[in-house]
C-alpha atoms as a PDB file:
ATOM      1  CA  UNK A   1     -41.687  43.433 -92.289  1.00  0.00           C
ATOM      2  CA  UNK A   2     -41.985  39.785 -93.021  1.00  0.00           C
ATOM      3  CA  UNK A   3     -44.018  37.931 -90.400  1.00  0.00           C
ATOM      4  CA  UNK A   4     -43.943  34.090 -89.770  1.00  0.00           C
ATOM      5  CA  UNK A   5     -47.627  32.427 -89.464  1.00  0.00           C
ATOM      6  CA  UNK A   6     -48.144  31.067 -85.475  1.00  0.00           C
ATOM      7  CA  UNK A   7     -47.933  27.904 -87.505  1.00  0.00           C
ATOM      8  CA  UNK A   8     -44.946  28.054 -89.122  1.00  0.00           C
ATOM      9  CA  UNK A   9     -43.298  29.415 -85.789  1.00  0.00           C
ATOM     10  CA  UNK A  10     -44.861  26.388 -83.871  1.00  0.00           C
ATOM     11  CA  UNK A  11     -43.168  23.910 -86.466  1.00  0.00           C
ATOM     12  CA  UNK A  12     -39.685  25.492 -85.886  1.00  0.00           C
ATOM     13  CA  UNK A  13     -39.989  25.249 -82.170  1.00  0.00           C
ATOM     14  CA  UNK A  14     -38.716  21.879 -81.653  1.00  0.00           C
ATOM     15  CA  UNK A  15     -35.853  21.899 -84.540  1.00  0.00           C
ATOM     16  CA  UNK A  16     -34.712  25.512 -82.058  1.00  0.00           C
ATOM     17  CA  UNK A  17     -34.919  23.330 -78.635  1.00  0.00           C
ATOM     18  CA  UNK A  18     -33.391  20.263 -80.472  1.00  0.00           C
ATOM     19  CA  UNK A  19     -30.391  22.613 -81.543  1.00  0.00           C
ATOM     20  CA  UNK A  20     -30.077  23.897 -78.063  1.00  0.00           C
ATOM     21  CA  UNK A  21     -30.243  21.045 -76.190  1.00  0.00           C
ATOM     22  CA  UNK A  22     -27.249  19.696 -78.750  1.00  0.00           C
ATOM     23  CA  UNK A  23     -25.446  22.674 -76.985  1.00  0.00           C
ATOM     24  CA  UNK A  24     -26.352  21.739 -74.069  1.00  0.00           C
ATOM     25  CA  UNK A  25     -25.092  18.049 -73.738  1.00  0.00           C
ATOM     26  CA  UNK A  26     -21.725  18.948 -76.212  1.00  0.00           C
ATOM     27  CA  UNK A  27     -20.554  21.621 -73.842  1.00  0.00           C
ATOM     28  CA  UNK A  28     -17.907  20.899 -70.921  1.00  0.00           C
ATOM     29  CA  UNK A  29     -14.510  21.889 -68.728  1.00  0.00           C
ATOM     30  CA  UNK A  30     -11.203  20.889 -70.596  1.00  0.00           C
ATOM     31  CA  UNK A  31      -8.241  20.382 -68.784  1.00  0.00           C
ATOM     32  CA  UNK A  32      -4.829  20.323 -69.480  1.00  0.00           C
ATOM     33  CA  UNK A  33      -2.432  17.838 -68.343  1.00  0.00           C
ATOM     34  CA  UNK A  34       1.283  16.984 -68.392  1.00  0.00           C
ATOM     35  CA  UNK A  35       2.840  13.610 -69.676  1.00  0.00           C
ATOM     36  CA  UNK A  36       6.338  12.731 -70.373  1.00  0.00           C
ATOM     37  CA  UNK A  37       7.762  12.255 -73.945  1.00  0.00           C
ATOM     38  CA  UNK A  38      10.876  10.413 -73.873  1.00  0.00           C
ATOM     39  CA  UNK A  39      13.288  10.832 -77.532  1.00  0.00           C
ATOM     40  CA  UNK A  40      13.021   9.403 -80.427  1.00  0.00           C
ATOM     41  CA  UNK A  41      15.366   6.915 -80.265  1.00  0.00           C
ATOM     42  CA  UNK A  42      16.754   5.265 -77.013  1.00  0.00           C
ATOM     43  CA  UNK A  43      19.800   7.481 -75.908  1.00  0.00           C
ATOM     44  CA  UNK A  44      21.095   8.077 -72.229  1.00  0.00           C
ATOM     45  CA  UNK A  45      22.769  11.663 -71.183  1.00  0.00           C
ATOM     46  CA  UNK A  46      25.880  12.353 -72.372  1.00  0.00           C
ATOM     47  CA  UNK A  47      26.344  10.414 -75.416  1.00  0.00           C
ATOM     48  CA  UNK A  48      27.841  11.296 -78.038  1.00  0.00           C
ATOM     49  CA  UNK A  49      25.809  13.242 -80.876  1.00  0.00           C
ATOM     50  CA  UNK A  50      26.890  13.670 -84.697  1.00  0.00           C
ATOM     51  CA  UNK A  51      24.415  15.528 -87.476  1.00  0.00           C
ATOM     52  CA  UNK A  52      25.035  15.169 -91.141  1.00  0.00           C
ATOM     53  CA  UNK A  53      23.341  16.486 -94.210  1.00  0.00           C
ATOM     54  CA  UNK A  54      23.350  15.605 -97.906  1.00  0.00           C
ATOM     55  CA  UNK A  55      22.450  19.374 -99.360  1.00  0.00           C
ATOM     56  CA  UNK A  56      23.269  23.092 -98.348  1.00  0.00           C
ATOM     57  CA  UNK A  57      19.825  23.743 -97.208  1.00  0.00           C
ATOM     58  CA  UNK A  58      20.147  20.356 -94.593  1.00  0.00           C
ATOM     59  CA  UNK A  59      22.933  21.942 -92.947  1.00  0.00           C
ATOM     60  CA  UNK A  60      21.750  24.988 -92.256  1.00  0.00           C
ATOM     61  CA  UNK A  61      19.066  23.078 -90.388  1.00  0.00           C
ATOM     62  CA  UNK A  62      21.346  21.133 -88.943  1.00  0.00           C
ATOM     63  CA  UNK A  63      23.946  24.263 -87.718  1.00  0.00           C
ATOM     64  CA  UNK A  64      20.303  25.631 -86.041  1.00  0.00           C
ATOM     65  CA  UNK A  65      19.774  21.835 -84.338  1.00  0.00           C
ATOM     66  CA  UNK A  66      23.206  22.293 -82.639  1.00  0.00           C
ATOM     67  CA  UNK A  67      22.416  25.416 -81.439  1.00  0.00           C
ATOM     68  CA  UNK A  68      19.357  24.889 -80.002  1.00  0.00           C
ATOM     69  CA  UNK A  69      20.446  21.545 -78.418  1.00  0.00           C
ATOM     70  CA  UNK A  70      23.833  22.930 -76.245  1.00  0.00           C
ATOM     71  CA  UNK A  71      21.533  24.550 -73.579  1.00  0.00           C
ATOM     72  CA  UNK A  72      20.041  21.366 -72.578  1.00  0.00           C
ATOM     73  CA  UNK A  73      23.420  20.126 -72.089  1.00  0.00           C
ATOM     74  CA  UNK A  74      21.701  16.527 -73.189  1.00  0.00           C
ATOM     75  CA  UNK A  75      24.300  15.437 -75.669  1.00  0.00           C
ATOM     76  CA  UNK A  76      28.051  15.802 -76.677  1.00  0.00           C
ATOM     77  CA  UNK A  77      27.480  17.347 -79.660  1.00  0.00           C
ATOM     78  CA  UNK A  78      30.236  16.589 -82.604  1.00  0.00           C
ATOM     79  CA  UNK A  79      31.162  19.413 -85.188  1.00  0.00           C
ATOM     80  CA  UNK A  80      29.131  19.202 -88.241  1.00  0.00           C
ATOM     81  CA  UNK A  81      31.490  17.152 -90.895  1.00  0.00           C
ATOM     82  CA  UNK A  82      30.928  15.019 -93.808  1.00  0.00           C
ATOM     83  CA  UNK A  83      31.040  11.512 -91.898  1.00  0.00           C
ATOM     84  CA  UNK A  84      30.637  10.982 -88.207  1.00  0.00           C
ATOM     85  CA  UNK A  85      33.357   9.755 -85.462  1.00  0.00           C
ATOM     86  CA  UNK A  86      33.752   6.024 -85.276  1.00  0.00           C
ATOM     87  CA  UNK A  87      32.568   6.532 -81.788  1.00  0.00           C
ATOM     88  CA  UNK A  88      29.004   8.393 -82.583  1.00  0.00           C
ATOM     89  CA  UNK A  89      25.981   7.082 -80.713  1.00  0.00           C
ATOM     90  CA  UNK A  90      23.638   8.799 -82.003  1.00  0.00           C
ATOM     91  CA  UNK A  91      23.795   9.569 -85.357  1.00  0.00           C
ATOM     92  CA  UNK A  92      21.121  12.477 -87.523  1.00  0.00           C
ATOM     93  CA  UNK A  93      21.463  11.836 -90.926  1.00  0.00           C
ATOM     94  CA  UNK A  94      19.200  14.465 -93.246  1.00  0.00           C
ATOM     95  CA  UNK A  95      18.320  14.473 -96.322  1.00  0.00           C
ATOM     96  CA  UNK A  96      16.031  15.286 -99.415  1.00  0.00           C
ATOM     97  CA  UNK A  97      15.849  18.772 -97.565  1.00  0.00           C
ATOM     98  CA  UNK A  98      13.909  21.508 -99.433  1.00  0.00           C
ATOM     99  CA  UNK A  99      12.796  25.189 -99.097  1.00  0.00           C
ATOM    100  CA  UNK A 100      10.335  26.146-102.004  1.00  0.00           C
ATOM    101  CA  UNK A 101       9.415  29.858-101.863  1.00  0.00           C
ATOM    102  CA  UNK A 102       6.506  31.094-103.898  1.00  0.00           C
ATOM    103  CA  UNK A 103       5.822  35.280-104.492  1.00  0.00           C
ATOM    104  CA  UNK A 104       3.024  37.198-104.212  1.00  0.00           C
ATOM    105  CA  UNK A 105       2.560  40.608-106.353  1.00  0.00           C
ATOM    106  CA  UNK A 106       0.151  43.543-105.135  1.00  0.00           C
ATOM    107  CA  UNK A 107      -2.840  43.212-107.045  1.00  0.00           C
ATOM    108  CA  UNK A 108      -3.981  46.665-106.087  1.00  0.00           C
ATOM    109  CA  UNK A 109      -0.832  48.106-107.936  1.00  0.00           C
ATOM    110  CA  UNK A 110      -1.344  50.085-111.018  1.00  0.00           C
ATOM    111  CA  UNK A 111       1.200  50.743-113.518  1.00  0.00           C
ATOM    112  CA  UNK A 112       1.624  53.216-115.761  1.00  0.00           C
ATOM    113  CA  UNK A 113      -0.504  52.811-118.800  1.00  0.00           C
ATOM    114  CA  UNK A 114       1.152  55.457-120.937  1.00  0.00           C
ATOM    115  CA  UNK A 115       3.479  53.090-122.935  1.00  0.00           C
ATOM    116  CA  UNK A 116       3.438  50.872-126.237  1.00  0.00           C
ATOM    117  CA  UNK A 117       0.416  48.188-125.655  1.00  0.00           C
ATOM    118  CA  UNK A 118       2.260  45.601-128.013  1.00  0.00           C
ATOM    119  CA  UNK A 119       4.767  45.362-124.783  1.00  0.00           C
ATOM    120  CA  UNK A 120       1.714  45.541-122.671  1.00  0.00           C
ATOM    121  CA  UNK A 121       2.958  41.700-121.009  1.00  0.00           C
ATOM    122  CA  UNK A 122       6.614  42.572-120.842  1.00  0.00           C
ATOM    123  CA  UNK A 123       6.008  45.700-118.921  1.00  0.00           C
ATOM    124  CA  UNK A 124       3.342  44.479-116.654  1.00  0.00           C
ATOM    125  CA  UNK A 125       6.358  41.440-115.521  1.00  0.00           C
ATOM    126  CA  UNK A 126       8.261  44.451-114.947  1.00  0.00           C
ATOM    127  CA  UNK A 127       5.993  46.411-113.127  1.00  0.00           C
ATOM    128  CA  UNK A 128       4.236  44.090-110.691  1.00  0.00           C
ATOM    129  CA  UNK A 129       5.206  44.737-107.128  1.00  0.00           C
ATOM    130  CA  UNK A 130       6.152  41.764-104.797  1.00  0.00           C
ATOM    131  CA  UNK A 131       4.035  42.041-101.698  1.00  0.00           C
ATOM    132  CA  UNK A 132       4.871  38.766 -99.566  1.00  0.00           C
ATOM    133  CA  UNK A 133       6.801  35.660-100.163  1.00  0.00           C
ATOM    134  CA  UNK A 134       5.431  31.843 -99.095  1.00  0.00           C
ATOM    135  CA  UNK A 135       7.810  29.635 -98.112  1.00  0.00           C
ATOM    136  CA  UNK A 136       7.446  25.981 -97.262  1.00  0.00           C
ATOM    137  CA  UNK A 137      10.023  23.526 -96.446  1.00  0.00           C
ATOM    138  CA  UNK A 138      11.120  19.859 -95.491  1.00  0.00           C
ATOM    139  CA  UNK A 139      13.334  17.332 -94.423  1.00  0.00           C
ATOM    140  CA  UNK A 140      13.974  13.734 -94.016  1.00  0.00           C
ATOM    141  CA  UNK A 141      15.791  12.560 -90.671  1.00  0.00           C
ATOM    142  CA  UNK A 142      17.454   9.089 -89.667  1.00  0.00           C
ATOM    143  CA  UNK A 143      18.056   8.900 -86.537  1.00  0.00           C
ATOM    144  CA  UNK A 144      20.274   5.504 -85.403  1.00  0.00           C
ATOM    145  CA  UNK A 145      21.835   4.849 -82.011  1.00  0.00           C
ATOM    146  CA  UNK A 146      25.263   2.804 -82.089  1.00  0.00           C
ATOM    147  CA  UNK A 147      24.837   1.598 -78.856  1.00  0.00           C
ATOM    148  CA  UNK A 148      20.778  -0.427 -79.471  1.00  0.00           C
ATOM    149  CA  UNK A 149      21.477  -0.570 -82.823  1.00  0.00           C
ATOM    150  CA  UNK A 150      18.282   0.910 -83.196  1.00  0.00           C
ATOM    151  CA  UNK A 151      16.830   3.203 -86.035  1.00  0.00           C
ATOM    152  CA  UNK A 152      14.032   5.282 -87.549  1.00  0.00           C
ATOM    153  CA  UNK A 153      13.103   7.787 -89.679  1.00  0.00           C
ATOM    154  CA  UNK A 154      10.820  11.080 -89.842  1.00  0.00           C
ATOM    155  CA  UNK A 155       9.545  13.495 -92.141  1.00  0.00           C
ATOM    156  CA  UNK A 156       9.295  16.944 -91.022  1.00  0.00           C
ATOM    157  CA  UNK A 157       7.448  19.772 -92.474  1.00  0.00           C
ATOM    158  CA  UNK A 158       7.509  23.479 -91.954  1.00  0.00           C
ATOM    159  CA  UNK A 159       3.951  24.932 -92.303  1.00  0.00           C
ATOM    160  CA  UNK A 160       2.900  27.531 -95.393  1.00  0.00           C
ATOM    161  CA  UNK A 161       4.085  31.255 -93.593  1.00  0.00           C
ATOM    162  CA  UNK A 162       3.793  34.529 -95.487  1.00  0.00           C
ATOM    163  CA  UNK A 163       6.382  37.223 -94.915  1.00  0.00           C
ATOM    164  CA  UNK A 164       7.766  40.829 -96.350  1.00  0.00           C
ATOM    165  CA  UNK A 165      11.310  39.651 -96.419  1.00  0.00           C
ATOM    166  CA  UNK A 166      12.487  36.346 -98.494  1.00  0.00           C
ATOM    167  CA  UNK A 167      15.239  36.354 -96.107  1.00  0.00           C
ATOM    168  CA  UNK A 168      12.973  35.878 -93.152  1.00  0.00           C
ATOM    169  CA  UNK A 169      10.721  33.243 -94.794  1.00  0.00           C
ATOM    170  CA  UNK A 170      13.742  31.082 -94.741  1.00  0.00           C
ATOM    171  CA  UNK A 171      15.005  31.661 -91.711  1.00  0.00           C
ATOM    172  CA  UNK A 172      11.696  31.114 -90.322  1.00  0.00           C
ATOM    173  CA  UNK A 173      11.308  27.884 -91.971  1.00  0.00           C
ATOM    174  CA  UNK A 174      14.769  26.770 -91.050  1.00  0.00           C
ATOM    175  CA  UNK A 175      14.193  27.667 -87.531  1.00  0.00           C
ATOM    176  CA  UNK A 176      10.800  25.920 -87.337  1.00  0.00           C
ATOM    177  CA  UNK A 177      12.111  22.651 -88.558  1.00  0.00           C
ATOM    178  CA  UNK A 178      15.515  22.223 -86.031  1.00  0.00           C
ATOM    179  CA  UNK A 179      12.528  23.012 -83.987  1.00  0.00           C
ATOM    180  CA  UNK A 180      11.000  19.869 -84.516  1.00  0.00           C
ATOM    181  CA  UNK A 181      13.748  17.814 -84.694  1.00  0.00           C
ATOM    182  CA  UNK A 182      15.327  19.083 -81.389  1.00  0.00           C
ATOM    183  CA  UNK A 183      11.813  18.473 -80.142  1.00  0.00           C
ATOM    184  CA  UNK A 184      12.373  14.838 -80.918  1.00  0.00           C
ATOM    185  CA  UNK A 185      15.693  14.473 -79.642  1.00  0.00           C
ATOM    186  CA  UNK A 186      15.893  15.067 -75.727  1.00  0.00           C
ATOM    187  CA  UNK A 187      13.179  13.707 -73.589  1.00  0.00           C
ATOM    188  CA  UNK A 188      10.560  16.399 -72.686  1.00  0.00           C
ATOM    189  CA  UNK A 189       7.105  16.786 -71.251  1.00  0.00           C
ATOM    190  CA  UNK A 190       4.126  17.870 -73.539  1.00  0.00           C
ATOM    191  CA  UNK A 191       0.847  19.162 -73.007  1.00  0.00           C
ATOM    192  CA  UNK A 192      -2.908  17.180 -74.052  1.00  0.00           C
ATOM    193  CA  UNK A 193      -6.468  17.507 -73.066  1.00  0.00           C
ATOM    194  CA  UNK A 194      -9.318  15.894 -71.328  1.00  0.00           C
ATOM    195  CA  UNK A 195     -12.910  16.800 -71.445  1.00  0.00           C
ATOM    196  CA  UNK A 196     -14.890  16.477 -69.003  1.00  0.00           C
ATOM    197  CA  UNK A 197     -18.466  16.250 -70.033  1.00  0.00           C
ATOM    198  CA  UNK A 198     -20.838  18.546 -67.901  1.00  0.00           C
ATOM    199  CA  UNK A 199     -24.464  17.517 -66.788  1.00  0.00           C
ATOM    200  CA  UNK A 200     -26.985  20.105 -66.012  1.00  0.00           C
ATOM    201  CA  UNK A 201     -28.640  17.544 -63.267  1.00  0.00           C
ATOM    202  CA  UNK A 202     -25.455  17.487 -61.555  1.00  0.00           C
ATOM    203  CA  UNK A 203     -24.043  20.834 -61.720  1.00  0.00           C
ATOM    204  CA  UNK A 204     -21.302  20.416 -58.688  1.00  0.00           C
ATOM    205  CA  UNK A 205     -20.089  17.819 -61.668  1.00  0.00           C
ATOM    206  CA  UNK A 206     -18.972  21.429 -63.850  1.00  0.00           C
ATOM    207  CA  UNK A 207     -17.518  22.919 -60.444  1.00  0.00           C
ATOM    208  CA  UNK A 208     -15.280  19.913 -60.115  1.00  0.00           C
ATOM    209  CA  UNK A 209     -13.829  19.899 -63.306  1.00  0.00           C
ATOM    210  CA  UNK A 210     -13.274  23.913 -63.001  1.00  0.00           C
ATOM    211  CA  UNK A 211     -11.705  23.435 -60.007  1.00  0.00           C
ATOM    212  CA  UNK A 212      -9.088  21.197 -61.301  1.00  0.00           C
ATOM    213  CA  UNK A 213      -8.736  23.488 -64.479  1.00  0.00           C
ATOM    214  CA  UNK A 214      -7.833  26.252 -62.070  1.00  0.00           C
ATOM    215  CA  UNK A 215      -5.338  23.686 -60.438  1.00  0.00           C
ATOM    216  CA  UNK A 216      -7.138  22.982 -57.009  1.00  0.00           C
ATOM    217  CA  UNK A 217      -7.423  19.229 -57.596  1.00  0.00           C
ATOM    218  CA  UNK A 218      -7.945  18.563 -53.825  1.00  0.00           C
ATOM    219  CA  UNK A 219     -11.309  20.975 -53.902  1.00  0.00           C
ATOM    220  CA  UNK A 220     -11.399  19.145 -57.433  1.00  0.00           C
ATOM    221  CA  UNK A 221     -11.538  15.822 -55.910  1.00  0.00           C
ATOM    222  CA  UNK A 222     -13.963  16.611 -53.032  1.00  0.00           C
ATOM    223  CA  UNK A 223     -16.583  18.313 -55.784  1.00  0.00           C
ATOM    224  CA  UNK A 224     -16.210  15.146 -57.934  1.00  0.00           C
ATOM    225  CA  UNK A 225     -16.771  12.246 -55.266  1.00  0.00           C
ATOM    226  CA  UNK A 226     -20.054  14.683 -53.960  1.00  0.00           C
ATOM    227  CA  UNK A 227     -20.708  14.514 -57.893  1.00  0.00           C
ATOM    228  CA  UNK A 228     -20.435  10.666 -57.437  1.00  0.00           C
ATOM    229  CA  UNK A 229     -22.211  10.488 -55.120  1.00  0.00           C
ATOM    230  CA  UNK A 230     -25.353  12.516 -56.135  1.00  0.00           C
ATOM    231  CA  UNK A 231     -25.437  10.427 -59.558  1.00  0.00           C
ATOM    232  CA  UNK A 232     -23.667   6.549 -58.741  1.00  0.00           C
ATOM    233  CA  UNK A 233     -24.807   5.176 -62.092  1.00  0.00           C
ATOM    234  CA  UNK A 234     -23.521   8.421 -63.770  1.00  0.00           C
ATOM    235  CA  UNK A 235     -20.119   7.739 -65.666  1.00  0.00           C
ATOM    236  CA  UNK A 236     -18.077  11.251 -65.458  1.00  0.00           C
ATOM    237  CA  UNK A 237     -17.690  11.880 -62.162  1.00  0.00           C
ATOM    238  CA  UNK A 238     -16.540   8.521 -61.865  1.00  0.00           C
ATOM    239  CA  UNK A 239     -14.463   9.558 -65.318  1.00  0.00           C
ATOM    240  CA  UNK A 240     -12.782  12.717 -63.370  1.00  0.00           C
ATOM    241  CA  UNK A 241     -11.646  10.951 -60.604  1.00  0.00           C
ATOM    242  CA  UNK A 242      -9.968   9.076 -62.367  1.00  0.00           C
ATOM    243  CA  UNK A 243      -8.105  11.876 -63.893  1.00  0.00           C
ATOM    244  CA  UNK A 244      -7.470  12.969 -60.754  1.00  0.00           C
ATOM    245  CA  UNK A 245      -6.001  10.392 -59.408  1.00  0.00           C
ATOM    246  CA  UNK A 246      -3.551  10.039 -62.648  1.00  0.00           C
ATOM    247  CA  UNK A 247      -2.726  13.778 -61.782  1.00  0.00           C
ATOM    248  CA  UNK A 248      -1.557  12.364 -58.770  1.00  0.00           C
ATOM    249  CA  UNK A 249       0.371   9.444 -60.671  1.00  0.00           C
ATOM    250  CA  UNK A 250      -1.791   7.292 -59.140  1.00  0.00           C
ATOM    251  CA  UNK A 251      -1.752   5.024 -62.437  1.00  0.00           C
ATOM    252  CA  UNK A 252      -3.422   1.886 -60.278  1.00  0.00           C
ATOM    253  CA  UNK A 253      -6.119   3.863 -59.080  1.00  0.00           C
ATOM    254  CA  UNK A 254      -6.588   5.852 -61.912  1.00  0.00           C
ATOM    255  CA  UNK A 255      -7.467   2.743 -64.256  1.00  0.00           C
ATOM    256  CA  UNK A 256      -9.818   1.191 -61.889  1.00  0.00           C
ATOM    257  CA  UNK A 257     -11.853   4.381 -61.659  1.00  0.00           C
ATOM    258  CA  UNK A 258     -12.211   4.908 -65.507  1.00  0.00           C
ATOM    259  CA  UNK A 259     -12.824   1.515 -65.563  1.00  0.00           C
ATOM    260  CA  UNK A 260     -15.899   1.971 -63.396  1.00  0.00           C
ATOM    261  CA  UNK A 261     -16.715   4.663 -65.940  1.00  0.00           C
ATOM    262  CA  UNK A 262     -16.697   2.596 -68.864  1.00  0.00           C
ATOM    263  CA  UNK A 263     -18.797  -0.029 -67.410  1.00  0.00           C
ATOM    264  CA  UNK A 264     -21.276   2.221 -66.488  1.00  0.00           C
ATOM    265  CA  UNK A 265     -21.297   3.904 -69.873  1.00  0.00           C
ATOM    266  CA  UNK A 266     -19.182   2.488 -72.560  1.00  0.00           C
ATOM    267  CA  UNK A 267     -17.144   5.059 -74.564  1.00  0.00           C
ATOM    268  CA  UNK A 268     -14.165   5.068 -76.704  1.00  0.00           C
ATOM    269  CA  UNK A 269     -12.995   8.189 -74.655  1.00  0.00           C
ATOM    270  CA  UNK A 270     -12.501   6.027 -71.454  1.00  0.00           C
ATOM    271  CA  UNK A 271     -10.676   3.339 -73.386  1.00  0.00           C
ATOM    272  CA  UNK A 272      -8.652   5.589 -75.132  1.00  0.00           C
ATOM    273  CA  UNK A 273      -7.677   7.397 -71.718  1.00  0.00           C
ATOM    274  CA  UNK A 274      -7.011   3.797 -70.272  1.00  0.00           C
ATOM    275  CA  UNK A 275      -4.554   2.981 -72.360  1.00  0.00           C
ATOM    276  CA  UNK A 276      -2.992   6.492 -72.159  1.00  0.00           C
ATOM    277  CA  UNK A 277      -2.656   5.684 -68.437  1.00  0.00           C
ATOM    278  CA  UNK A 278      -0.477   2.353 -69.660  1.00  0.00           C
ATOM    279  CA  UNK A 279       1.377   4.591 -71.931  1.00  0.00           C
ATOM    280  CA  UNK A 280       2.112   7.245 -69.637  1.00  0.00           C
ATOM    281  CA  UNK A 281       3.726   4.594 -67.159  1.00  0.00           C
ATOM    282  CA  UNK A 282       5.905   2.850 -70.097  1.00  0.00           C
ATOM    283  CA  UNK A 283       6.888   6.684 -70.688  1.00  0.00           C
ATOM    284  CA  UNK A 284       7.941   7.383 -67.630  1.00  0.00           C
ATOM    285  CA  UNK A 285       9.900   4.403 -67.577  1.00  0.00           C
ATOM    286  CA  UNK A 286      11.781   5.712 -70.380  1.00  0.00           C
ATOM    287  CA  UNK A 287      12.118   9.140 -69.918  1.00  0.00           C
ATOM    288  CA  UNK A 288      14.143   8.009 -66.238  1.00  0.00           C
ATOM    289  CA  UNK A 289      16.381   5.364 -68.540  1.00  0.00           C
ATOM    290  CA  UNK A 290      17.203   8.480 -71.051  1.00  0.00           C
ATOM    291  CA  UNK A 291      18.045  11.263 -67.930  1.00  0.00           C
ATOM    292  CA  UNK A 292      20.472   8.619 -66.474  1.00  0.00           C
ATOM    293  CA  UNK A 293      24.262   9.646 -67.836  1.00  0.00           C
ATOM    294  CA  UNK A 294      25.693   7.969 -69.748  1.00  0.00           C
END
């Protein structure tokens, strides 16, 4: 067996404890929060909705987008035609849609080699068995509103997928892109992340943030102001409580506590969760404006 010198093992040391500690200080709790998303384009319940495609392929995504949107009940949805009523307001024009499906042959399948070599390439064409199919696909959307006059546009893409059935790669494909665009058209809420940095001199710091990952934010908030208050100069706890109090939509409160964070330790994190809370609020704003009928 191959032994290292007391020497060598003695030089390694610190490059082991420098890799640990890394582990150390990268580690903490994520949480997962809620924030609304409003449309795409400024709508109100109710309106009017008309989808029209320039190729085959664009309205079979578009016959999925009107089937997926009549359960929310969100729009008055128009039947798929050529050119929309005079009296659309909102309008989904797609085009440049595309499915491209690539095959994949069995490379562990042997053919028969008892035949005529000089059609050697003819046969093995013949021969090779298809063992999945990759599809990918896309699509350009307008979306315009008659009543703002607004507009804008999006490209959506479905991501490579491997299947048995060609038939079920597209379908796949087509369903994950009306997906996306039904995603975009009603106001929802989505899901993000915050990390919340542990410190190993402040453990109740970790027990906070777990608590409000389990959802107990008002054990959450008692662990983090003890966490404060062990370590004042100490930016997350200060950082979590302000997360907390956003949890709470508590956007005023919220701000000035990250913004006690940030002086104590500048970060792009707490500016970047700043301005979330400002974006949040302008969110909300327009989520309530889009739920109002029409």
């Amino acid at each position: 067996m191959l032994k290292i010198s007391s020497l060598r093992a003695a030089a390694m040391r610190p490059v082991v404890l420098a890799v640990s500690c890394l582990a150390v200080t990268s580690c903490g709790t994520t949480l997962t929060l809620d924030e609304p998303v409003p449309a795409i384009i400024d709508v109100n319940r109710n309106s009017t909705l008309a989808i029209i495609a320039d190729n085959s392929i664009g309205r079979d995504i578009a016959r999925e987008v009107r089937i997926k949107l009549h359960p929310s009940d969100f729009y008055r949805i128009q039947p798929l035609l050529h050119s929309p009523a005079p009296d659309t307001d909102v309008l989904v024009a797609l085009s440049g849609s595309y499915l491209d499906c690539t095959i994949n042959y069995d490379t562990s399948y042997n053919h028969d080699k008892k035949h005529d070599k000089r059609h050697d390439g003819d046969r093995h064409d013949r021969d090779r068995r298809i063992s999945s199919y990759d599809v990918r696909g896309g699509v350009t959307c307008r979306f315009s509103s008659r009543c703002t006059g607004s507009s804008t546009s999006r490209n959506y893409y479905a991501t490579d997928t491997s299947y048995y059935s060609e038939f079920d790669a597209h379908e796949n494909v087509i369903d994950e892109l009306s997906d996306k665009i039904v995603r975009d058209l009603i106001p929802h809420q989505s899901t993000y992340s915050v990390t919340i940095d542990s410190d190993d001199e402040n453990p109740v710091l970790e027990q906070a943030a777990e608590a409000c990952k389990a959802g107990n934010w008002t054990l959450g908030e008692q662990l983090a102001k003890q966490a404060s208050a062990n370590k004042p100069q100490s930016a997350e706890p200060w950082f979590l409580l302000g997360i907390i109090e956003r949890n709470r939509r508590n956007f005023a409160r919220s701000s000035e506590l990250i913004s006690k964070a940030a002086s104590l330790q500048p970060s792009g994190k707490y500016q970047r969760e700043l301005r979330r809370n400002s974006e949040i609020q302008i969110n909300m704003q327009a989520v309530r404006h889009q739920l109002e009928t029409r």
